[in-house]
Short mmCIF file of C-alpha atoms in Angstrom, two decimals:
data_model
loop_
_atom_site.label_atom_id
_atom_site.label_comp_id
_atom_site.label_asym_id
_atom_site.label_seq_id
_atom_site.Cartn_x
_atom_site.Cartn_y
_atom_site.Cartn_z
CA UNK N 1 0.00 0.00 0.00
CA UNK N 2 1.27 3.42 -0.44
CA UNK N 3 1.58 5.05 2.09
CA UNK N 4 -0.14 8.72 2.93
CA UNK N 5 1.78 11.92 1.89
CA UNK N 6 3.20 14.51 4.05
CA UNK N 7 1.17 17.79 3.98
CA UNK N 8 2.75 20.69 1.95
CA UNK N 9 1.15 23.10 4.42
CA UNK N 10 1.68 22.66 7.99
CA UNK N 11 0.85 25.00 10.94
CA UNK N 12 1.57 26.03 14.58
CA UNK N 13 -1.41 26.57 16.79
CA UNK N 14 -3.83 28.68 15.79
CA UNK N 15 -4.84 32.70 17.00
CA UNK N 16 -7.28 32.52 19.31
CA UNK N 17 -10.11 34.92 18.53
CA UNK N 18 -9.96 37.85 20.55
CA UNK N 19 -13.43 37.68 22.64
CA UNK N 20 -12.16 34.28 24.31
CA UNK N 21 -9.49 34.14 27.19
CA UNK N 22 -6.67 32.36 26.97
CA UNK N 23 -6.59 30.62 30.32
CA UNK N 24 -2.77 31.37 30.42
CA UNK N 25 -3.02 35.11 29.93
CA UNK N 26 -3.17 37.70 32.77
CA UNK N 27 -6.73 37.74 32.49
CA UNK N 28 -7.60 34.00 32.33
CA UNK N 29 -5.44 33.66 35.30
CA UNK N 30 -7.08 36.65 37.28
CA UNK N 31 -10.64 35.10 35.86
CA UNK N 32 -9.07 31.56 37.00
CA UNK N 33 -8.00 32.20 40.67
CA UNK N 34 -11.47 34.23 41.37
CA UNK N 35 -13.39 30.90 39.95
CA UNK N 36 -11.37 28.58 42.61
CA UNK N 37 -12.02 31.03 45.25
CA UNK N 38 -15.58 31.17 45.01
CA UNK N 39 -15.52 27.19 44.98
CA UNK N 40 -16.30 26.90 41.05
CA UNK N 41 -13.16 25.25 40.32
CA UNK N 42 -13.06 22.30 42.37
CA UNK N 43 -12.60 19.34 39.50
CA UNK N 44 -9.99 21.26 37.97
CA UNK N 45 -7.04 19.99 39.82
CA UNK N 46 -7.81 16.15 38.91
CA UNK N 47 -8.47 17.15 35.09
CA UNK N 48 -5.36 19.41 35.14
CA UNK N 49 -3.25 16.50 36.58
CA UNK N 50 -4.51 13.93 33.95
CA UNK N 51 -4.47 16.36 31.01
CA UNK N 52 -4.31 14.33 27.20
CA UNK N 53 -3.75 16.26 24.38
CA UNK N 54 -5.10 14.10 21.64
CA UNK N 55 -2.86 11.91 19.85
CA UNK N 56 -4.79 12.51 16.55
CA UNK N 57 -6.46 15.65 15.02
CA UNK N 58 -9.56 13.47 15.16
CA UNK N 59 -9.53 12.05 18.83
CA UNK N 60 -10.99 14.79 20.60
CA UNK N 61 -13.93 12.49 22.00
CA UNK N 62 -11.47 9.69 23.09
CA UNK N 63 -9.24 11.67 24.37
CA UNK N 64 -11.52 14.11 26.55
CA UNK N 65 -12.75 10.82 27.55
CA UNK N 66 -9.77 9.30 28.82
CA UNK N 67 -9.16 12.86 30.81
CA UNK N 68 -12.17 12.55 32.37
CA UNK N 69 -11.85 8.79 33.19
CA UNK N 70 -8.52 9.28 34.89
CA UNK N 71 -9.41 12.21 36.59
CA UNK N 72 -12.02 10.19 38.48
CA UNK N 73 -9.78 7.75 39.18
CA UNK N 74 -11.61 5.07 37.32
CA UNK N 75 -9.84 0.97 36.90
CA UNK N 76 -9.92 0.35 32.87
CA UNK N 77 -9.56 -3.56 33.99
CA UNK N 78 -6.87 -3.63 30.77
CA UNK N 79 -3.42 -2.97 30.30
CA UNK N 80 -1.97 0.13 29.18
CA UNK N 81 1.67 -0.63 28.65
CA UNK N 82 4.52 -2.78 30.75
CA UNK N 83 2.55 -3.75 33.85
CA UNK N 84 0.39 -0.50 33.93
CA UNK N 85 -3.46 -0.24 33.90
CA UNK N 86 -4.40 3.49 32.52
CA UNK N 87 -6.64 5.32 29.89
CA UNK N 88 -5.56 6.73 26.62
CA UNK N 89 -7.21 7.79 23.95
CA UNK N 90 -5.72 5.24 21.25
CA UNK N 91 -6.98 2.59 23.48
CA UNK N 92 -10.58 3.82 23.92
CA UNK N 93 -11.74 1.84 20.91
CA UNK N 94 -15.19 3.03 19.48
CA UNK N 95 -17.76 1.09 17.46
CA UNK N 96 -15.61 2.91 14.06
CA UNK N 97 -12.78 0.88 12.67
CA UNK N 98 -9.44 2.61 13.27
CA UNK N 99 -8.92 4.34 10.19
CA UNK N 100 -12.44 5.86 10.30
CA UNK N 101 -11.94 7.17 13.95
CA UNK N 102 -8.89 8.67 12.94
CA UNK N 103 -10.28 10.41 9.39
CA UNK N 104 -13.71 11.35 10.89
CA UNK N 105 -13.71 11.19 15.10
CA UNK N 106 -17.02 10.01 16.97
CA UNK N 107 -20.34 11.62 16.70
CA UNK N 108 -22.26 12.38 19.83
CA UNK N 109 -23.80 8.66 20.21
CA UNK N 110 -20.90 6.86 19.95
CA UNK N 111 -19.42 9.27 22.65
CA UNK N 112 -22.26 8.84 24.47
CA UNK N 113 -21.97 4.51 23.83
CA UNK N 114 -18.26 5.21 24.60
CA UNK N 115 -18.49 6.91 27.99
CA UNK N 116 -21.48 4.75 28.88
CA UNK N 117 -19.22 1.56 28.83
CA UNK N 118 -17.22 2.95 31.93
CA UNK N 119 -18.69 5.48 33.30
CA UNK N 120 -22.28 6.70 34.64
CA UNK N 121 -22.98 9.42 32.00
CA UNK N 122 -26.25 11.65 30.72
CA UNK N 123 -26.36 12.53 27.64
CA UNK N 124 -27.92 16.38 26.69
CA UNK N 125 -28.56 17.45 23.44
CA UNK N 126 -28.57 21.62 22.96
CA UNK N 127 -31.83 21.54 21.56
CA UNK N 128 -33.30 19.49 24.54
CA UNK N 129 -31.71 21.17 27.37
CA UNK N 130 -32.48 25.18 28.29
CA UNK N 131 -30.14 27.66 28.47
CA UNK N 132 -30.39 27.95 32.04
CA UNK N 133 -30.32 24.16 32.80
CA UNK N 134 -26.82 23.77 30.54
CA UNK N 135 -26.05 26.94 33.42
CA UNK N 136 -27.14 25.02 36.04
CA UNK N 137 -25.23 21.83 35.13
CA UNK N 138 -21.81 23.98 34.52
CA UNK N 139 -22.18 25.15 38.47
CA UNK N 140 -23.11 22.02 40.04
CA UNK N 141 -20.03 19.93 38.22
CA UNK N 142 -17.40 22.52 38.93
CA UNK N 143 -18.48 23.00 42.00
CA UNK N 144 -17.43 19.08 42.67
CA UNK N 145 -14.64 16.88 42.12
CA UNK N 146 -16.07 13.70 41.05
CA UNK N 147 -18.66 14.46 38.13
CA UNK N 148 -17.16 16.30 35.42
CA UNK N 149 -18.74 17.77 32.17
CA UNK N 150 -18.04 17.31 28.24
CA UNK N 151 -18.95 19.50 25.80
CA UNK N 152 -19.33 18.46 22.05
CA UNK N 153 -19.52 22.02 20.15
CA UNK N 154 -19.68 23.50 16.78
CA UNK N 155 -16.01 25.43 17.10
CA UNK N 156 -17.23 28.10 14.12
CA UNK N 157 -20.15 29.46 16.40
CA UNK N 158 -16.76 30.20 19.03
CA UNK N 159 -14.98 32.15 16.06
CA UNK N 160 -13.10 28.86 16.00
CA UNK N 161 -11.63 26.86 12.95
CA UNK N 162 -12.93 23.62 12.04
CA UNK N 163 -15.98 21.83 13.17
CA UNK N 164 -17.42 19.48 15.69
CA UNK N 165 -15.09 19.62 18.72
CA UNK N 166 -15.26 17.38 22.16
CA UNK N 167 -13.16 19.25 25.37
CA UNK N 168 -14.21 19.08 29.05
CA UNK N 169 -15.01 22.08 31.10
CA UNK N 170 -12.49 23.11 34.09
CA UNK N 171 -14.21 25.66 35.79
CA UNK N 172 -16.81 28.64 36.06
CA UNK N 173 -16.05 32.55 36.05
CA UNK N 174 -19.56 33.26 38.22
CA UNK N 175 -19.08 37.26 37.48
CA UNK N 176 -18.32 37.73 33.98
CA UNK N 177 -20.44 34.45 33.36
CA UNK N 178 -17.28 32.35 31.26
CA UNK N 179 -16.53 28.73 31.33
CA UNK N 180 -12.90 27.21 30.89
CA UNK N 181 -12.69 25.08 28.31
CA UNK N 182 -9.55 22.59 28.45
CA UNK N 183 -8.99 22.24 24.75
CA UNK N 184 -8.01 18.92 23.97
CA UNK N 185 -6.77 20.07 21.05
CA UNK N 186 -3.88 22.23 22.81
CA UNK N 187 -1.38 21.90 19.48
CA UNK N 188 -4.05 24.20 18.28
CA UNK N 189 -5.43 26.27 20.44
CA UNK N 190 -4.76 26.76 24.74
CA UNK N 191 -7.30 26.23 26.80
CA UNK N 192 -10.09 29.00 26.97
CA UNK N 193 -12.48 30.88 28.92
CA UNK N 194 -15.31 31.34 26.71
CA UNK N 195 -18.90 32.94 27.57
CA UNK N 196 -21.55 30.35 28.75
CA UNK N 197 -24.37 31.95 26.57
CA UNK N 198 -21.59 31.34 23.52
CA UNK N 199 -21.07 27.32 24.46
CA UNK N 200 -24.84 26.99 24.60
CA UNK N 201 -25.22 28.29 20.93
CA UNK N 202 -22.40 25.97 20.28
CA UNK N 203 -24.13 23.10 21.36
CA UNK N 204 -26.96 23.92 18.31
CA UNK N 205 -25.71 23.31 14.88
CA UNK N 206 -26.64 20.70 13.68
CA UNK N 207 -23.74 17.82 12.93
CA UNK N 208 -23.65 17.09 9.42
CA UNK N 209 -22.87 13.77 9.42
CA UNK N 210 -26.13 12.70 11.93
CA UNK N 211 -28.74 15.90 11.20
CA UNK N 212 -29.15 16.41 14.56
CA UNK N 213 -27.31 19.02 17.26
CA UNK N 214 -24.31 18.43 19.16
CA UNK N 215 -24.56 18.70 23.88
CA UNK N 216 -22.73 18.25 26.88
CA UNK N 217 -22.30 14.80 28.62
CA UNK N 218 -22.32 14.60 32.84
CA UNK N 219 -20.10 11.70 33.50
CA UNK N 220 -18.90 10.17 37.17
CA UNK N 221 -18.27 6.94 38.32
CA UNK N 222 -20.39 3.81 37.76
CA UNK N 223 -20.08 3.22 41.92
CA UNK N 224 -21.08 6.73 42.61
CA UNK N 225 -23.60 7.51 45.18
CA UNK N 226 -25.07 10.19 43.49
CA UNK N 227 -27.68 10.05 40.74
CA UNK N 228 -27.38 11.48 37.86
CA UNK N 229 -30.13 10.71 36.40
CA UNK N 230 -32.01 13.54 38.56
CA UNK N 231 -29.72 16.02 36.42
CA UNK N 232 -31.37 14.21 33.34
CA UNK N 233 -34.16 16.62 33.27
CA UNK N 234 -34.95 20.36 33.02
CA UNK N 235 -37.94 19.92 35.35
CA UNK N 236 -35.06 19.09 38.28
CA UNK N 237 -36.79 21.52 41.42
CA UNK N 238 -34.02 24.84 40.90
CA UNK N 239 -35.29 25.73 44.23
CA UNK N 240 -33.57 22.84 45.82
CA UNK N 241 -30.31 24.07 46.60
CA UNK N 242 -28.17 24.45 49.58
CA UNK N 243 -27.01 28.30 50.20
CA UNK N 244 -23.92 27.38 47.75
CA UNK N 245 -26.22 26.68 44.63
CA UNK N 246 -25.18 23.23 44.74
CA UNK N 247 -28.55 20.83 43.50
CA UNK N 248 -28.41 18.15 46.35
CA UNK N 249 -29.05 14.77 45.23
CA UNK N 250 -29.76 12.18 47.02
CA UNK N 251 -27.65 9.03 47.20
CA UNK N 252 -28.56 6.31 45.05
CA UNK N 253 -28.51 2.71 45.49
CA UNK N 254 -25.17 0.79 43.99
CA UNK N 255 -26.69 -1.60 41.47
CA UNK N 256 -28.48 1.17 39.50
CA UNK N 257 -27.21 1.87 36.57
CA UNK N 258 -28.95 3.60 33.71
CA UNK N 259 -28.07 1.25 30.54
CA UNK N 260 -30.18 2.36 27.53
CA UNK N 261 -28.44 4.75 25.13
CA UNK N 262 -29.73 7.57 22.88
CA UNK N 263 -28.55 5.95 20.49
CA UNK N 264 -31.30 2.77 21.49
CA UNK N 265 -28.48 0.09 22.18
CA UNK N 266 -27.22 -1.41 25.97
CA UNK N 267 -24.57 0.03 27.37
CA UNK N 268 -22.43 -2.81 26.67
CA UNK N 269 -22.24 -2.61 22.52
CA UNK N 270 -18.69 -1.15 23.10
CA UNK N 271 -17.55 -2.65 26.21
CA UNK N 272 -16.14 -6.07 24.95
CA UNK N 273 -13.45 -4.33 23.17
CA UNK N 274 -12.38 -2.11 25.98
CA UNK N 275 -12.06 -4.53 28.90
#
């Protein structure tokens, strides 16, 4: 087989536009310190300490994956390399063949399928969640260290190049209302504060390749004792709050496990390749 040519063009990073923050700047870190010291910032130290860039231009999904996995401390039952058990993206292996994960990525199901293999996850879908719920969700996981959030995002409607684009959130500016995005794509752009109304228009355009809009994914631990599925829908009670803002939800029983996807398969249609 012949084998692929080099690019004639190739680039360093990209400019990022001027209305987001680079998290690096003066003002991402001034925007940065205030978020941990009002207590929205309190998953960022496990994401920070497990940060992937992806190994592939297309492995956003996979590789915000295995960030988010690792952060939360989670067994992948296989081996990495030598005697080591640990997530990366190459070895998150989705229901696409290798050479169409690398040429085209995952779509929001198969992230969803993905996730749902190891994790507890819920799925939201910008045209299904409100504005002020995909709020709500972006305080209650940075306010916590073991639930973390994934975005899946049109990158044009952030002044961005390219298209679909998977990266977790860090934290939450409460005052100038920005998120932190940690771009898993950091050989292109840093990581980002970016204004929450922004990301929610994000979420809408539709994804060419499945006519329907790209979302945000909650994912913790399968063993958790909280229940996510209470943050499944907008009619959660937004009264029912502690004086922090924090929804409180109640602890749920071990063996429950939400296993039908969005996509209409068992959360097992990926699993026997993974572990």
């Amino acid at each position: 087989a012949t084998a692929p040519s080099s690019p004639k063009v190739t680039f360093y990073r990209r400019e990022l536009p001027e209305d987001l923050v680079s998290f690096t700047s003066a003002d991402g870190r001034k925007l940065f310190k205030e978020s941990l010291n009002t207590g929205y910032a309190e998953g960022y130290f496990n994401l920070a300490g497990n940060f992937t860039v992806q190994s592939e231009p297309a492995y956003c999904g996979p590789s915000s994956l295995a960030m988010v996995l690792n952060a939360l401390e989670v067994d992948p039952g296989r081996r990495w390399k030598g005697v080591w058990r640990w997530y990366s993206d190459e070895l998150l292996e989705s229901c696409r063949t290798e050479s169409d994960l690398k040429a085209n990525g995952i779509t929001f199901d198969q992230f969803l399928c993905l996730a749902s293999s190891h994790a507890q996850v819920i799925a939201k879908r910008g045209t299904t969640a409100s504005r002020e719920e995909f709020v709500r969700d972006i305080k209650y996981v940075t306010q916590k260290d073991d639930v973390f959030m994934v975005l899946s995002f049109a990158r044009a409607a952030m002044g961005q190049t390219g298209d679909g684009h998977f990266s977790p959130i860090g934290a939450f500016h409460e005052g100038s209302n920005q998120a932190l995005v940690l771009d898993s794509a950091r050989y292109k752009y840093p990581s980002w504060f970016g204004d929450v109304d922004r990301l929610y228009d994000s979420l809408q355009p539709v994804d060419p390749e499945t006519n329907l809009p790209r979302g945000y994914f909650l994912i913790s631990r399968r063993d958790s004792r909280l229940d996510l599925s209470l943050l499944a829908s907008s009619n959660v009670d937004h009264d029912s709050k502690d004086s922090s803002g924090i929804v409180d939800l109640p602890e749920r029983p071990a063996d429950v496990f939400p296993t039908t996807l969005s996509c209409g398969k068992k959360s097992s249609c990926c699993s026997a390749k993974q572990l």
